[in-house]
Coordinates of C-alpha atoms and ligand atoms in Angstrom, one line a residue:
M1181 CA -113.2 47.4 -67.9
A1182 CA -111.7 44.8 -69.6
R1183 CA -108.1 44.6 -69.0
R1184 CA -105.8 41.6 -70.2
P1185 CA -103.7 39.3 -66.9
F1186 CA -100.5 39.9 -66.1
V1187 CA -98.7 38.0 -64.1
V1188 CA -94.5 38.7 -64.0
G1189 CA -92.1 36.6 -62.2
N1190 CA -89.2 38.2 -60.3
W1191 CA -86.6 36.6 -60.2
K1192 CA -84.7 38.8 -57.2
M1193 CA -81.2 38.0 -56.6
N1194 CA -81.6 34.2 -57.8
L1195 CA -80.4 32.2 -60.4
G1196 CA -77.1 33.8 -62.8
P1197 CA -77.0 33.6 -67.0
G1198 CA -77.4 29.1 -66.6
E1199 CA -80.0 28.8 -64.6
A1200 CA -81.6 31.8 -66.3
D1201 CA -81.2 30.5 -69.4
T1202 CA -82.7 26.3 -67.7
L1203 CA -86.5 28.3 -66.6
A1204 CA -86.8 30.3 -70.4
I1205 CA -85.9 27.4 -71.8
A1206 CA -88.8 25.6 -70.1
L1207 CA -91.1 28.9 -70.3
K1208 CA -90.9 29.2 -73.7
R1209 CA -91.4 25.4 -74.6
A1210 CA -94.6 26.1 -71.4
L1211 CA -95.7 29.9 -72.7
W1212 CA -95.2 29.9 -76.8
D1213 CA -98.5 29.9 -77.7
R1214 CA -100.5 31.3 -74.9
Q1215 CA -102.4 34.5 -75.7
A1216 CA -104.8 35.5 -73.3
V1217 CA -102.6 36.4 -70.9
D1218 CA -99.3 38.9 -70.8
V1219 CA -96.4 37.1 -68.3
S1220 CA -93.0 38.6 -68.4
V1221 CA -90.5 38.0 -65.7
A1222 CA -87.8 40.3 -63.7
P1223 CA -84.1 38.1 -63.5
P1224 CA -81.1 40.1 -62.3
Y1225 CA -79.6 42.8 -64.1
L1226 CA -76.7 39.9 -65.3
S1227 CA -79.3 37.1 -66.5
I1228 CA -81.1 39.4 -68.8
P1229 CA -79.0 39.3 -71.9
E1230 CA -79.3 35.2 -72.3
V1231 CA -83.1 35.8 -71.2
V1232 CA -83.3 38.5 -73.6
N1233 CA -82.3 35.9 -75.6
R1234 CA -84.0 32.8 -75.4
L1235 CA -87.7 34.7 -75.3
R1236 CA -86.8 37.0 -78.5
A1237 CA -89.6 36.4 -80.7
T1238 CA -91.9 34.6 -77.7
G1239 CA -94.9 37.3 -76.4
I1240 CA -93.1 36.6 -73.1
G1241 CA -92.4 40.2 -72.6
V1242 CA -88.3 40.6 -69.8
A1243 CA -88.1 43.4 -67.3
A1244 CA -85.4 44.8 -65.2
Q1245 CA -85.7 44.8 -61.6
N1246 CA -84.0 48.2 -60.8
C1247 CA -83.0 51.4 -62.7
H1248 CA -81.4 54.3 -61.5
G1249 CA -82.9 57.4 -61.7
Q1250 CA -80.3 59.3 -63.5
P1251 CA -79.6 58.2 -67.8
A1252 CA -75.8 58.0 -67.0
G1253 CA -73.3 58.4 -65.1
A1254 CA -71.1 58.8 -62.0
F1255 CA -72.6 56.1 -59.9
T1256 CA -70.7 53.1 -59.3
G1257 CA -73.0 50.1 -59.6
E1258 CA -75.9 51.6 -61.0
V1259 CA -77.1 49.9 -64.2
S1260 CA -79.3 53.4 -66.0
A1261 CA -82.5 53.0 -67.8
P1262 CA -81.9 53.2 -70.7
M1263 CA -79.2 50.5 -70.8
V1264 CA -82.6 48.3 -69.9
R1265 CA -84.2 48.9 -72.1
A1266 CA -81.1 48.5 -74.7
A1267 CA -80.8 45.2 -73.2
G1268 CA -83.3 44.3 -74.5
C1269 CA -85.9 44.7 -71.7
T1270 CA -89.7 46.5 -72.1
Q1271 CA -90.0 47.0 -68.4
V1272 CA -88.6 47.6 -65.4
L1273 CA -89.7 46.8 -61.8
I1274 CA -89.8 50.4 -59.1
G1275 CA -90.2 50.9 -55.3
H1276 CA -90.1 46.7 -54.4
S1277 CA -90.1 47.1 -50.9
E1278 CA -86.9 45.2 -50.8
R1279 CA -85.2 48.1 -52.3
R1280 CA -87.3 50.6 -50.3
Q1281 CA -86.0 48.1 -47.4
Y1282 CA -82.6 47.3 -47.4
F1283 CA -81.7 49.9 -50.0
G1284 CA -82.9 53.5 -49.1
E1285 CA -85.5 54.0 -52.2
T1286 CA -87.5 56.3 -50.5
D1287 CA -91.3 58.0 -52.7
E1288 CA -89.1 61.0 -54.1
S1289 CA -86.5 57.7 -55.7
V1290 CA -89.3 56.2 -57.2
N1291 CA -90.7 59.4 -58.4
L1292 CA -87.7 59.8 -60.2
K1293 CA -86.9 56.5 -61.9
I1294 CA -90.3 56.3 -62.7
R1295 CA -89.1 59.2 -65.1
A1296 CA -85.9 57.6 -65.9
A1297 CA -88.2 54.5 -67.3
L1298 CA -90.8 56.1 -68.7
D1299 CA -88.1 58.4 -70.2
A1300 CA -86.6 54.8 -71.8
D1301 CA -89.3 54.0 -72.9
L1302 CA -89.7 50.8 -70.4
E1303 CA -93.3 50.3 -68.7
P1304 CA -92.2 51.2 -64.8
I1305 CA -94.0 48.3 -63.0
V1306 CA -94.0 50.4 -59.9
C1307 CA -94.6 48.7 -56.2
V1308 CA -96.3 49.6 -52.9
G1309 CA -97.8 47.6 -49.9
E1310 CA -97.8 48.4 -46.5
A1311 CA -95.9 46.9 -43.1
L1312 CA -97.4 44.3 -40.8
F1313 CA -97.3 47.6 -38.2
V1314 CA -99.1 49.1 -39.8
R1315 CA -101.8 47.5 -41.4
E1316 CA -101.9 46.7 -37.8
A1317 CA -102.6 50.5 -37.0
G1318 CA -105.5 50.8 -39.6
K1319 CA -103.6 52.8 -42.1
A1320 CA -103.1 51.2 -44.3
V1321 CA -104.9 52.4 -46.9
A1322 CA -103.7 56.3 -45.9
V1323 CA -99.9 54.2 -46.6
V1324 CA -100.8 53.2 -50.3
E1325 CA -102.4 56.5 -51.6
Q1326 CA -99.3 58.5 -49.7
Q1327 CA -96.6 56.0 -51.2
L1328 CA -98.2 56.6 -55.0
E1329 CA -98.3 60.6 -54.6
G1330 CA -94.9 60.4 -53.6
A1331 CA -94.9 57.7 -56.5
L1332 CA -97.3 58.9 -58.6
S1333 CA -96.0 62.9 -58.5
G1334 CA -96.2 65.6 -61.3
L1335 CA -97.0 62.8 -63.8
G1336 CA -100.2 63.3 -66.2
S1337 CA -102.0 60.3 -67.4
E1338 CA -99.8 59.6 -70.1
A1339 CA -97.9 58.3 -68.6
L1340 CA -99.8 56.5 -65.6
E1341 CA -100.6 55.2 -68.9
R1342 CA -97.7 52.9 -69.2
C1343 CA -97.6 52.1 -66.0
T1344 CA -98.6 49.0 -64.0
L1345 CA -98.9 49.0 -60.0
A1346 CA -98.2 46.0 -57.9
Y1347 CA -99.7 45.8 -54.3
E1348 CA -97.1 44.0 -52.3
P1349 CA -98.0 44.2 -48.7
V1350 CA -94.4 44.2 -46.6
W1351 CA -95.8 41.2 -44.6
A1352 CA -96.9 38.6 -47.3
I1353 CA -93.3 39.4 -49.1
G1354 CA -91.7 36.0 -48.5
T1355 CA -93.9 35.1 -45.4
G1356 CA -96.3 32.4 -47.0
R1357 CA -99.1 34.3 -45.3
T1358 CA -100.6 36.2 -47.9
A1359 CA -102.8 38.7 -47.6
S1360 CA -106.9 37.0 -48.1
P1361 CA -108.2 37.4 -51.9
E1362 CA -110.9 39.9 -49.3
Q1363 CA -108.3 42.0 -48.0
A1364 CA -107.0 42.1 -51.1
E1365 CA -109.6 43.6 -53.4
D1366 CA -110.1 45.8 -50.6
M1367 CA -106.9 47.6 -51.5
H1368 CA -106.6 47.3 -55.1
R1369 CA -110.4 48.5 -55.6
A1370 CA -108.7 51.8 -52.5
I1371 CA -106.2 52.8 -55.1
R1372 CA -108.8 52.6 -58.1
T1373 CA -110.1 54.7 -56.1
W1374 CA -107.4 56.8 -55.2
L1375 CA -106.3 57.0 -58.7
S1376 CA -110.0 58.0 -60.3
G1377 CA -109.8 61.1 -58.0
R1378 CA -106.9 62.3 -60.2
F1379 CA -106.2 60.9 -63.0
P1380 CA -109.5 60.4 -65.9
K1381 CA -111.5 57.3 -66.0
A1382 CA -110.3 56.1 -69.3
A1383 CA -106.8 55.8 -67.5
V1384 CA -107.7 54.3 -64.3
G1385 CA -110.2 51.5 -65.9
A1386 CA -107.0 50.8 -67.9
L1387 CA -104.3 50.4 -65.3
R1388 CA -103.6 46.8 -64.1
I1389 CA -102.4 46.3 -60.5
L1390 CA -101.9 43.2 -60.1
Y1391 CA -101.0 41.4 -57.0
G1392 CA -97.8 39.9 -55.5
G1393 CA -96.7 38.1 -51.6
S1394 CA -96.2 34.6 -51.3
V1395 CA -99.0 34.0 -54.7
T1396 CA -98.9 30.5 -55.5
P1397 CA -100.3 27.9 -57.3
A1398 CA -102.8 27.1 -54.3
N1399 CA -104.2 30.5 -54.0
A1400 CA -103.7 32.3 -57.3
A1401 CA -107.0 31.2 -58.4
L1402 CA -108.8 32.9 -55.6
L1403 CA -106.8 35.6 -55.2
L1404 CA -107.2 36.0 -59.5
A1405 CA -110.9 36.0 -58.9
Q1406 CA -111.1 39.6 -57.8
P1407 CA -112.1 42.1 -59.7
D1408 CA -109.7 44.8 -59.4
I1409 CA -106.5 42.1 -59.2
D1410 CA -105.5 42.5 -62.6
G1411 CA -102.9 39.6 -62.3
A1412 CA -100.1 38.4 -59.5
L1413 CA -95.7 39.5 -58.6
V1414 CA -94.7 36.2 -57.9
G1415 CA -91.7 35.6 -56.4
G1416 CA -90.5 32.3 -55.1
A1417 CA -92.9 30.3 -56.7
S1418 CA -91.2 31.7 -59.6
L1419 CA -88.3 30.1 -59.6
K1420 CA -90.2 26.4 -60.4
I1421 CA -91.4 25.8 -64.5
E1422 CA -93.7 23.7 -61.9
T1423 CA -95.0 26.6 -59.0
F1424 CA -94.9 29.5 -61.6
L1425 CA -97.2 27.8 -64.8
P1426 CA -100.4 27.1 -62.9
I1427 CA -100.4 31.1 -61.3
V1428 CA -100.4 32.0 -64.9
E1429 CA -103.0 29.9 -66.0
A1430 CA -105.2 30.8 -63.0
A1431 CA -104.7 33.7 -64.4
T1432 CA -105.7 32.8 -68.2
T1433 CA -108.4 31.0 -66.8
R1434 CA -109.9 34.7 -65.3
S1435 CA -109.5 36.4 -68.6
Ligands
PGA1747 P1 -92.5 36.6 -53.1 O1 -92.6 37.4 -53.4 O2 -93.2 35.7 -53.8 O3 -92.1 35.2 -52.4 O4 -93.1 36.5 -51.9 C1 -93.0 38.8 -54.0 C2 -92.2 39.5 -54.5 O5 -91.3 40.3 -53.7 O6 -93.1 40.4 -55.5

C-alpha cells in the first residue's frame, strides 16, 4: 500500500517566537509547492502562534510537542489538547521518550493523551522506542510491543486510522548514533506485524510509521528507502533549513 511520506521537525525546547518565525519564513519559501510529501514542524508552545500564522495555507502542518490528558482544569503549567487545536495545530507528539524519561510519562498517560488529542480533533504522533540496555538484552521488540499495547489500549481502528506512529530508539536520539536502516526496518516491520494481530488489515496498511533518532541529510535516504519506514521525526537537524530540507528531499525522492 502506498503511504505518503511524512517528515516532522521536532524543535524541542529551541526557537522562541522570533527565531521560530525566521525558520518558518525559510520553510515557507522552500516548501510551499511541495506536493509529494507531508511536512510538519513541532515548535515549543509559545512559538506556535507565530509559526501557525506564518505557515497558513502553505500545506506545512504545525504540531504541538505534548498536551495534557484532560480537556481543562486545575493543572498548573499544563496545556490541553483543545487549546493546542484552538491555537491552530492539527497534530501533537505524544509520548516522546524525553517526556517519558524526564517528565514521568507512562504508557497509561500516553493512552489518555491520545484520547484527549483525538477528542480535540488532533492527529496524535505517538512515539515508542527502547533504551540501549533493552536492545542489548535482546528485548527491543518486546518492549516496543508493550508500549504499543499500553498506548493503544481500548482504541479501535477508527482511532488508529487517525494516528501516526514514530519509532525512536532512545539510544539514537540526539546521540549521533542512528539505527541502521536494517535495524529500523526490522522494528517497523515488527510493529506492523504486531498491529496486524489487533487491527484490520486496511488500517494497519495505511498507518504511517516514522523513524526518529539522529536522522541527518547523510543517512535519511537509506533509512527512507526501507519499505516500512514512511518518514522521519527529526530533532537536531530540523533546526536549520540547510539540514532539514535535504531530509524532506530524501522523502520526496522516495515517494
Ligand atoms: P534527534 O531527535 O534527531 O536530535 O536525534 C529526534 C527526536 O527526538 O525526535
